[in-house]
mmCIF file of C-alpha atoms in Angstrom:
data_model
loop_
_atom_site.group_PDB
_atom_site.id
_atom_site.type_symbol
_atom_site.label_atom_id
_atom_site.label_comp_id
_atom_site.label_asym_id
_atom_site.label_seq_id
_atom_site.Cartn_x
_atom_site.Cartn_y
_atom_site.Cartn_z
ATOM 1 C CA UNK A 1 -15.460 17.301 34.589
ATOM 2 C CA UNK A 2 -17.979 14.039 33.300
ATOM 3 C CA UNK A 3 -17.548 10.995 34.631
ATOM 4 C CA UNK A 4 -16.482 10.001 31.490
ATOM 5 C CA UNK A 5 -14.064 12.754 30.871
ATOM 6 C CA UNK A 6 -12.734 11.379 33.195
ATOM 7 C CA UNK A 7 -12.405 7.600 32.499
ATOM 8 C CA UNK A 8 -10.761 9.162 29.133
ATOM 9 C CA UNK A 9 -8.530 10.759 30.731
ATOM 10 C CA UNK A 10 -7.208 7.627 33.234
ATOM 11 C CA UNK A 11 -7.015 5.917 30.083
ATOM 12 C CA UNK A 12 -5.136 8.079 28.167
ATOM 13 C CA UNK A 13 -2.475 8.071 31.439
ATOM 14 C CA UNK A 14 -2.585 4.927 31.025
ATOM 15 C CA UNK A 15 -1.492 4.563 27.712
ATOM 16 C CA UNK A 16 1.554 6.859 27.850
ATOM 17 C CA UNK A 17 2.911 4.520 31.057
ATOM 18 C CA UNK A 18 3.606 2.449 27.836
ATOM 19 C CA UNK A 19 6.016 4.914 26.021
ATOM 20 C CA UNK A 20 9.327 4.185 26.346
ATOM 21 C CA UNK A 21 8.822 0.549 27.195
ATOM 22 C CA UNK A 22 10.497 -2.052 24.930
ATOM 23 C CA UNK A 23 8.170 -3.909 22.176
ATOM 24 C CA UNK A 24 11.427 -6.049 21.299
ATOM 25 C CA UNK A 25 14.778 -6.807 23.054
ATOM 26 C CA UNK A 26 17.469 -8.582 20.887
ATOM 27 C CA UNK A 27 15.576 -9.262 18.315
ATOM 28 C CA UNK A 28 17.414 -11.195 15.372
ATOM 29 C CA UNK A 29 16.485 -11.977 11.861
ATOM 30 C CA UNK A 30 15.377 -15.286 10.522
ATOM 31 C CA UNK A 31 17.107 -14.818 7.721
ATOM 32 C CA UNK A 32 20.288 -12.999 6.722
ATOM 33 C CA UNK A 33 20.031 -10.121 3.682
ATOM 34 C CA UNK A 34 20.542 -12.698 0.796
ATOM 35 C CA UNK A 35 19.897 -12.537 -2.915
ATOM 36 C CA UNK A 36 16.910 -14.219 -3.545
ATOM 37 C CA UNK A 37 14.652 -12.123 -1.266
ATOM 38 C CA UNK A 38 16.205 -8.683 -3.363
ATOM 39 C CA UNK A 39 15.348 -10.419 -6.565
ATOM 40 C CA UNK A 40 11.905 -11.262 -5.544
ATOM 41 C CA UNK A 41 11.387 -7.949 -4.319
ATOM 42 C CA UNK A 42 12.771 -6.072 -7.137
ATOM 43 C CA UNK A 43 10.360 -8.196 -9.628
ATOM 44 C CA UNK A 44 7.699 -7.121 -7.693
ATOM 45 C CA UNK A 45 7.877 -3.994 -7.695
ATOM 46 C CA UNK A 46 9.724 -3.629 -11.082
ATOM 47 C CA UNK A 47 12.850 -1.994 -9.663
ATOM 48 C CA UNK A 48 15.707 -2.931 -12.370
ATOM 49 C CA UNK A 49 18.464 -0.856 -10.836
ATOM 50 C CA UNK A 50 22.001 -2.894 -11.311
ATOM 51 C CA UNK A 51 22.759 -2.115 -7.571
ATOM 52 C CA UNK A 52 20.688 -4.670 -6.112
ATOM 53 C CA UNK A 53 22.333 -7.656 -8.396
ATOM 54 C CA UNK A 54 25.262 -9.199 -9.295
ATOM 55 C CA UNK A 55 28.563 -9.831 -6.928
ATOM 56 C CA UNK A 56 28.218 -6.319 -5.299
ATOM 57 C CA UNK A 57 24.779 -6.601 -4.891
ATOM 58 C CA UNK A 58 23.264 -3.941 -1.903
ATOM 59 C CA UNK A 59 19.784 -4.454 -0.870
ATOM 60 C CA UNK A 60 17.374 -1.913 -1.657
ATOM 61 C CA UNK A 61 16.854 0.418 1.269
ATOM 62 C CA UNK A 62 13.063 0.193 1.718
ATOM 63 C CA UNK A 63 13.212 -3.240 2.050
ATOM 64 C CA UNK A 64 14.777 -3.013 6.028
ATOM 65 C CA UNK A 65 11.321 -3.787 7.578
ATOM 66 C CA UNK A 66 11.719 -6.940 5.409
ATOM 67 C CA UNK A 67 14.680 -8.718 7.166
ATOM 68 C CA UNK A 68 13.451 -7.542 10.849
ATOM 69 C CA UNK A 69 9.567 -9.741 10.230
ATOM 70 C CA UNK A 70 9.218 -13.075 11.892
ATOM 71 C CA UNK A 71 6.824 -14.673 9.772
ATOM 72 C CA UNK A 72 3.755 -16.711 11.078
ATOM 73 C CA UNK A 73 5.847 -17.991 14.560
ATOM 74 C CA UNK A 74 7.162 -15.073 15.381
ATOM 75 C CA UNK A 75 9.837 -13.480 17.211
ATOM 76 C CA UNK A 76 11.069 -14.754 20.728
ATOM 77 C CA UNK A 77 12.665 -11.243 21.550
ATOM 78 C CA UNK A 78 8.916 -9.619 21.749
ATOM 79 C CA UNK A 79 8.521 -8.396 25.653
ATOM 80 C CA UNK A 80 4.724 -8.678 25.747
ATOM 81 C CA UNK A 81 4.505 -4.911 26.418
ATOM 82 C CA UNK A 82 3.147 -4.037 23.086
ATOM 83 C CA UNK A 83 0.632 -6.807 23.032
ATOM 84 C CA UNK A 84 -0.322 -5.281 26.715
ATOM 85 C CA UNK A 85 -1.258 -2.221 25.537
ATOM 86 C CA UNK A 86 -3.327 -2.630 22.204
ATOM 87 C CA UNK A 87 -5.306 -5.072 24.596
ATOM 88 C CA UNK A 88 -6.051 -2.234 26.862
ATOM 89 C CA UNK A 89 -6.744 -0.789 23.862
ATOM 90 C CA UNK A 90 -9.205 -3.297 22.745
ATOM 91 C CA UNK A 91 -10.769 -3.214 26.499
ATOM 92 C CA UNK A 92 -11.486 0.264 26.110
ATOM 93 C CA UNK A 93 -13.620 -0.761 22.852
ATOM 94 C CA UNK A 94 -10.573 0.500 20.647
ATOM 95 C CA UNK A 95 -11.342 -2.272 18.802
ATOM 96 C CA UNK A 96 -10.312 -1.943 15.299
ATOM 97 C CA UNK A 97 -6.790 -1.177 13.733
ATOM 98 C CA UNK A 98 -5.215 0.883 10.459
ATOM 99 C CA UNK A 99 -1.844 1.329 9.476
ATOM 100 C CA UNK A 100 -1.225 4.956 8.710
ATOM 101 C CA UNK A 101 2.324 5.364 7.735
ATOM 102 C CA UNK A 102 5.766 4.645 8.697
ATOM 103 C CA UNK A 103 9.098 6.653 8.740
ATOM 104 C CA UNK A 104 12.657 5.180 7.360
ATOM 105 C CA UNK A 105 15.875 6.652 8.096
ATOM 106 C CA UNK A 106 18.883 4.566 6.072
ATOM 107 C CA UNK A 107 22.284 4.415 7.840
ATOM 108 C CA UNK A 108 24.470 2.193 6.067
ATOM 109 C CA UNK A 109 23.790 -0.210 3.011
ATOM 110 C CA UNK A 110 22.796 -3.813 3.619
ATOM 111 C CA UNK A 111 24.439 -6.768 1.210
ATOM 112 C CA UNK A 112 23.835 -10.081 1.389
ATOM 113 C CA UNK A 113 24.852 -12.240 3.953
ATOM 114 C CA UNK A 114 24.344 -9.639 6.750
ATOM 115 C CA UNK A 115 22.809 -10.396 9.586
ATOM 116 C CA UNK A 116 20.075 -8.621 11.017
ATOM 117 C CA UNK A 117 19.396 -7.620 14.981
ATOM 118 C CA UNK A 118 17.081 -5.399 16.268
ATOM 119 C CA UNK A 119 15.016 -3.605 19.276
ATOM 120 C CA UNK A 120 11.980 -2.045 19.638
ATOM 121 C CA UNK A 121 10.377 0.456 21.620
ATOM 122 C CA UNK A 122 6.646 1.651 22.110
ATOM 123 C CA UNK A 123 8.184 5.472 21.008
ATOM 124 C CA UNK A 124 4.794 7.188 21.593
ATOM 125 C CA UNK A 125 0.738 7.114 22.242
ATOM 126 C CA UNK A 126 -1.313 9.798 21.382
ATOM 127 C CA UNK A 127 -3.979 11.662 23.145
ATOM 128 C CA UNK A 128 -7.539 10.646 22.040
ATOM 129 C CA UNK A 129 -8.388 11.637 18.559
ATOM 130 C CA UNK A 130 -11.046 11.754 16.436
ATOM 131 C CA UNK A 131 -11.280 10.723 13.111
ATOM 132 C CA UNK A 132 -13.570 10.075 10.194
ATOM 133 C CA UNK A 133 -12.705 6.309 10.839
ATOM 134 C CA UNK A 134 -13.643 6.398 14.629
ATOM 135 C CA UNK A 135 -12.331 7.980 17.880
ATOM 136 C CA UNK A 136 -8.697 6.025 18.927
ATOM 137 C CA UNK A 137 -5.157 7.087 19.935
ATOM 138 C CA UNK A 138 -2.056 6.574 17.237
ATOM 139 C CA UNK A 139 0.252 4.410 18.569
ATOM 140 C CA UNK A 140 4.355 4.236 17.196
ATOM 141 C CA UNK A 141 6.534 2.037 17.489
ATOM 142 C CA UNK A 142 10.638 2.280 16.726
ATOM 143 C CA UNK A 143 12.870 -0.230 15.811
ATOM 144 C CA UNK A 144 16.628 -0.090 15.260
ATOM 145 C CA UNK A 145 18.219 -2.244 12.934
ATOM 146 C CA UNK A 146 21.845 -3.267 13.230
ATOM 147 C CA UNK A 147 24.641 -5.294 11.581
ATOM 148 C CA UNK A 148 27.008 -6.358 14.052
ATOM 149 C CA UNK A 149 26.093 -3.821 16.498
ATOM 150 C CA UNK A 150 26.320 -1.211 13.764
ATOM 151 C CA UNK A 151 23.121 0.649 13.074
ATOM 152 C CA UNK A 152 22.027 0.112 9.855
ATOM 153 C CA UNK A 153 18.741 2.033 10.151
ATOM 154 C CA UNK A 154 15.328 2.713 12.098
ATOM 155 C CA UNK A 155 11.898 1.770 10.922
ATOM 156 C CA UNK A 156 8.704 3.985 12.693
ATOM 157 C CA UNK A 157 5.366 2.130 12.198
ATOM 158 C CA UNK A 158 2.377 3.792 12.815
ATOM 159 C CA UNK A 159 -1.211 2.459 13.465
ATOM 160 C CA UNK A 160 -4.831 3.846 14.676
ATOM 161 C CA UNK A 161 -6.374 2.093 17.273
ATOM 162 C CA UNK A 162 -9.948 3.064 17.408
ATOM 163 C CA UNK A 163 -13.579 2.579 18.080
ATOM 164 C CA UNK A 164 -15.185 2.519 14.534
ATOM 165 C CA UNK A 165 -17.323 5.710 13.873
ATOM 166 C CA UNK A 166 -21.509 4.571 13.579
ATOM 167 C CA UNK A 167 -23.172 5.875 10.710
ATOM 168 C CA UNK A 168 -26.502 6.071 9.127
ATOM 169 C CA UNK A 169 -26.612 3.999 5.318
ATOM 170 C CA UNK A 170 -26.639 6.647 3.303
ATOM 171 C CA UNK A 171 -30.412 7.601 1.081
ATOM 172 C CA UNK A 172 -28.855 6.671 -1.924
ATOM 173 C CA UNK A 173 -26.215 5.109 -3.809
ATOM 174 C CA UNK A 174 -23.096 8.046 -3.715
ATOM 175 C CA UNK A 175 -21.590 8.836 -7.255
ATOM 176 C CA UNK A 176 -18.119 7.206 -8.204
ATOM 177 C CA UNK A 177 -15.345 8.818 -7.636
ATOM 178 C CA UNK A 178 -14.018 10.938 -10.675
ATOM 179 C CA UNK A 179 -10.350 10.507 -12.352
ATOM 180 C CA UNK A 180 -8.449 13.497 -11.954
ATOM 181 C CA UNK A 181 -7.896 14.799 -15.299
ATOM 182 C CA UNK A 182 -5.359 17.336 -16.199
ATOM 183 C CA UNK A 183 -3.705 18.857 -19.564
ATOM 184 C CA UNK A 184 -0.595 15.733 -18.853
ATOM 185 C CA UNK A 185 -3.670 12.925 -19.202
ATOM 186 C CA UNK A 186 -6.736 14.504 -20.779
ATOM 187 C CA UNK A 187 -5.510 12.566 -23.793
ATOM 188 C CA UNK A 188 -5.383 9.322 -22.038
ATOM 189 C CA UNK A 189 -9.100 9.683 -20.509
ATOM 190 C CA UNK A 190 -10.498 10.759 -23.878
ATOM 191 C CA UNK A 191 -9.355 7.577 -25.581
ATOM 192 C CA UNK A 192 -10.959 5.561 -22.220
ATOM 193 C CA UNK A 193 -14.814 7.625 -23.204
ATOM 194 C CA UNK A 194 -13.991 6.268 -27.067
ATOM 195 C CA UNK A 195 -13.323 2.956 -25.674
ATOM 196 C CA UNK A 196 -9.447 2.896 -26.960
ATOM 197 C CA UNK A 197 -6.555 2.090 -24.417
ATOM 198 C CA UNK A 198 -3.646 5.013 -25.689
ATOM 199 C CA UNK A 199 -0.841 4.687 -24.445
ATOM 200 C CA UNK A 200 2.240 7.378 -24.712
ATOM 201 C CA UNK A 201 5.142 7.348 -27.476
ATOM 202 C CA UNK A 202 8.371 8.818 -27.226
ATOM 203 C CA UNK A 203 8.381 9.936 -30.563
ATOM 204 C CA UNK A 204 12.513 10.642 -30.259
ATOM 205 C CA UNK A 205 13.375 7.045 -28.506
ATOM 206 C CA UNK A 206 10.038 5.154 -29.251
ATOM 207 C CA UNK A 207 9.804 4.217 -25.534
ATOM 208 C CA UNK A 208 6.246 3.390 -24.304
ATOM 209 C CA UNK A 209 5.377 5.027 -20.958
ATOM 210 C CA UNK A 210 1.942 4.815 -18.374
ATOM 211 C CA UNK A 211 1.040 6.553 -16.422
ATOM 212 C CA UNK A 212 1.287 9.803 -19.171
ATOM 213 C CA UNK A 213 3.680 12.273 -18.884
ATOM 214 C CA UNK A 214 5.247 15.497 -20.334
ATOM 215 C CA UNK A 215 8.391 13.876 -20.758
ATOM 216 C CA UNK A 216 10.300 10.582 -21.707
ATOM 217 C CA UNK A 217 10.814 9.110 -18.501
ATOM 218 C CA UNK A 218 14.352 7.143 -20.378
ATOM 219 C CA UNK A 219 15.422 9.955 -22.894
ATOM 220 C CA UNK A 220 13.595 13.322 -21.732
ATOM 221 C CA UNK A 221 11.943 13.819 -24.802
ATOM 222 C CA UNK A 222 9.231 15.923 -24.908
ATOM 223 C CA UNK A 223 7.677 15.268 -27.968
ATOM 224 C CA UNK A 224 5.295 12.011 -28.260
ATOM 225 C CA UNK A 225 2.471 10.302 -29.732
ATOM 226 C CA UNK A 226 -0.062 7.400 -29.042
ATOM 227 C CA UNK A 227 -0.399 3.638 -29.940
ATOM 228 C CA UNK A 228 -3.539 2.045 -29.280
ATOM 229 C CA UNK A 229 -3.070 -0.816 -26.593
ATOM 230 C CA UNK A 230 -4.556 -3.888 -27.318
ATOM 231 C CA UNK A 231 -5.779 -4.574 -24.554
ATOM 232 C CA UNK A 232 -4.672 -7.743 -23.773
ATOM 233 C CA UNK A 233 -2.520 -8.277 -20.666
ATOM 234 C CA UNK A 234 -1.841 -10.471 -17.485
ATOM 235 C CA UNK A 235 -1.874 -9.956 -13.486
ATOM 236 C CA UNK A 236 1.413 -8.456 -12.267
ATOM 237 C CA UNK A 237 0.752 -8.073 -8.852
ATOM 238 C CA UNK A 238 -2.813 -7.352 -6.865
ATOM 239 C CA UNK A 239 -4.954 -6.539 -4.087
ATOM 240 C CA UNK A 240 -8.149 -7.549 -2.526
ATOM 241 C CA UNK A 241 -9.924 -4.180 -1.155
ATOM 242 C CA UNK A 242 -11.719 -4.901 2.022
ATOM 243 C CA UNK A 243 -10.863 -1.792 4.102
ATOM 244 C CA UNK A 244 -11.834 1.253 4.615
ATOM 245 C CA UNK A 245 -14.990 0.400 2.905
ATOM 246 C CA UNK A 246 -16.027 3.407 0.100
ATOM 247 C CA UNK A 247 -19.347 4.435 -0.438
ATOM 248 C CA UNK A 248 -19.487 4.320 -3.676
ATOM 249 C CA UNK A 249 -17.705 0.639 -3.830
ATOM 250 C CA UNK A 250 -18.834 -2.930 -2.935
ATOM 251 C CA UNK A 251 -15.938 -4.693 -0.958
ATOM 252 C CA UNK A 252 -14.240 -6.900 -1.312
ATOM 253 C CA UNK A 253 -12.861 -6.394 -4.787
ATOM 254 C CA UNK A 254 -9.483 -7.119 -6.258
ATOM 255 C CA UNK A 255 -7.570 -4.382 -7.646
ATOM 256 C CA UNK A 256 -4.598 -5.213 -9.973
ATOM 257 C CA UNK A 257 -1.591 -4.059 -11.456
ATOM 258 C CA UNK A 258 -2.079 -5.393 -15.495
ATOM 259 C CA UNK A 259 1.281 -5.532 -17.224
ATOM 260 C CA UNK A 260 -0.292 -5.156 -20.588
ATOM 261 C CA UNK A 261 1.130 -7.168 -23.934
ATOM 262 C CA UNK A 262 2.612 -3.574 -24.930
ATOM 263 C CA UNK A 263 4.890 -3.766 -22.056
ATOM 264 C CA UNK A 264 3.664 -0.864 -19.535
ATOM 265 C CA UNK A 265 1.683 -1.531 -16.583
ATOM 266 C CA UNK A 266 -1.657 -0.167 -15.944
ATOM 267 C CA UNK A 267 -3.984 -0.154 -12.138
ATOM 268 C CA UNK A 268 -7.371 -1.455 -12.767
ATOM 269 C CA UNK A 269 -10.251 -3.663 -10.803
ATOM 270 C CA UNK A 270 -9.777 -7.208 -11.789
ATOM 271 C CA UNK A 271 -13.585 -8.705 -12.402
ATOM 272 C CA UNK A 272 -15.195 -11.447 -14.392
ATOM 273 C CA UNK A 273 -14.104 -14.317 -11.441
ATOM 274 C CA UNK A 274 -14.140 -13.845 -7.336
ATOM 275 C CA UNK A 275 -12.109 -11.613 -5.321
ATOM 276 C CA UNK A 276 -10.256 -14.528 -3.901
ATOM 277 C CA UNK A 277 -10.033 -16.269 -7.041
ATOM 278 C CA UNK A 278 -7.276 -13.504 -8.727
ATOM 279 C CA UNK A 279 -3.930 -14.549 -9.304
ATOM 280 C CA UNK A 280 -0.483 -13.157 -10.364
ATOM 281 C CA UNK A 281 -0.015 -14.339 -13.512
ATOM 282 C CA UNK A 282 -3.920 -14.780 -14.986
ATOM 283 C CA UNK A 283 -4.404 -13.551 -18.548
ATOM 284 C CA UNK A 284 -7.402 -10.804 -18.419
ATOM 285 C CA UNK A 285 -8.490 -8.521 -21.444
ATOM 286 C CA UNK A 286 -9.636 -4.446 -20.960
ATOM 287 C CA UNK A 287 -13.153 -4.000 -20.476
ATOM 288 C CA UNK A 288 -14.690 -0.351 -20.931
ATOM 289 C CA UNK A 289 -17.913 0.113 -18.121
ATOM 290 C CA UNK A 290 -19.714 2.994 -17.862
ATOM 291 C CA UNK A 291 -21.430 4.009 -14.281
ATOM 292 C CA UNK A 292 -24.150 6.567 -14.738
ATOM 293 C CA UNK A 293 -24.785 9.260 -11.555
ATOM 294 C CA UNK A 294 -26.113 12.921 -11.420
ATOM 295 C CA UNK A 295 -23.258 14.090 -12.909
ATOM 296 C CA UNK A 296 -23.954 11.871 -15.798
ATOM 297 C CA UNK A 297 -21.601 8.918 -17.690
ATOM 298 C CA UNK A 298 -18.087 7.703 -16.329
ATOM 299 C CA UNK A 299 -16.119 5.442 -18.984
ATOM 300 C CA UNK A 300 -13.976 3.529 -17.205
ATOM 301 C CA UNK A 301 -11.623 0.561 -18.022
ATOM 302 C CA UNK A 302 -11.834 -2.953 -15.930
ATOM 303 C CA UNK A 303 -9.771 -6.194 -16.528
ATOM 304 C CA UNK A 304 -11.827 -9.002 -17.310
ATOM 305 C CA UNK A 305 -10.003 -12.279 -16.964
ATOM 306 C CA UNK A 306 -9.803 -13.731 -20.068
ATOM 307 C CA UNK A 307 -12.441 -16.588 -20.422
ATOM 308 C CA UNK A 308 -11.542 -20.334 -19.300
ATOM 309 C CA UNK A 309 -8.463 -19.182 -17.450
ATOM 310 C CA UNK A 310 -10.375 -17.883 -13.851
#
């Protein structure tokens, strides 16, 4: 075995003298399930459903990491243990960090005025692995979530800890990604290359729906046409893009969900001011751009904020 085998391997025992250990020990919630965080939630992510308002108001499930996050101070139930091991981690030149996914499991609803305790624990590290990010371990945490002692629910977090892969710049510029177009959107794409915005008709309820589908999404219609979109919308909600970086891409850029003047809501780059300059809320206008690459011309549509307004 190499001498650095084997300094991977002391690491990695290491590491797992972490599982089991508590991240979090009586945690309790800054804030008890209330009304105003739902509504703000559900306008964000345009969730409508009567359950989450009015006198018998539940909270929507996915938001129980929500009333278990301690803001910019903190938590004063954290046991240092986590914290101890991602800066082993970062010794070992594990230096950067990505979220991969997290698990929910929903035990009883939450309404408002609940309030929240939890505890965590450091559920598992992985051996090393190797990815096209960099070589790191996956670490997961597990939190419980209770109302008065009652589990409500457990949230698993997941994250790569890793030492960033090196690569060579690449000879030349890689081509842009292509949609993927099938017989449910071909329509949609061909009005993009003619430089028309089409969005779907029910022709039986006259409901507008994007992304397309085969069916009304409110009456299960199947038969539809298109309306031209005008084009003219405003910033629903965004993103600035700074990682994982894409080839093909120039971070950072702000990507934004466009509720368009039509009503529907569209996913396009936001451009004609500074990444850090976007806003919820600013008025931008469709822009068709074409990229050009060995496989030849790629309409597609950008959100230009509208003029005097960036």
């Amino acid at each position: 075995m190499s001498e650095v085998s084997g300094e991977r391997d002391a690491l990695t025992a290491r590491l797992k003298e972490y599982e089991g250990r508590p991240a979090a020990v009586g945690g309790v919630g800054k804030d008890p399930v209330n009304a105003p965080m739902i509504r703000h939630w559900c306008e964000a992510m345009g969730d409508t459903d009567p359950a989450y308002a009015g006198p018998d108001a539940v909270a929507p499930p996915t938001m129980l990491q929500v009333w278990t996050m301690g803001g910019l101070s903190g938590h004063e139930g954290r046991t240092g243990a986590y914290d101890e091991l991602l800066g082993l981690l970062d010794e070992s030149g594990c230096t950067a960090v990505v979220a991969t996914d997290c698990e929910q499991e929903y035990l009883r609803p939450l309404r408002p005025g609940d309030g929240i305790t939890f505890d965590a624990v450091i559920e598992s590290v992985s051996d090393r692995k190797t990815t096209r990010l960099g070589t790191g371990y996956f670490v997961t945490t597990r939190m419980d979530v209770r109302v008065d002692g009652e589990m409500a629910g457990t949230h698993r977090f997941r994250i790569l800890k890793y030492a960033p892969a090196r690569s060579s710049p690449p000879a030349r510029r890689p081509r842009r990604p292509r949609p993927v177009v099938n017989r449910d959107n071909a329509g949609f794409w061909q009005g993009v290359a003619e430089h028309a915005l089409l969005i779907q008709r029910c022709t039986d309820c006259g409901t507008l729906r994007h992304p397309w589908l085969p069916g009304c999404n409110a009456c299960g219609g199947l038969d539809w046409d298109t309306v031209e979109a005008s084009g003219e919308g405003s910033v629903h909600s965004y993103v600035v893009m700074h990682h994982p970086p894409f080839p093909a891409f120039d971070p950072p850029y702000a990507v934004g969900l466009v509720e368009l003047a039509e009503g529907v809501r569209m996913v396009g780059t936001v451009v004609g001011v500074p990444y850090d300059k976007v806003r919820i809320g600013l008025p931008v206008r469709v822009e068709f751009r074409t990229c050009e690459d060995e496989e030849g011309a790629l309409v597609l549509p950008v959100f230009r904020v509208v003029e005097g307004e960036g």
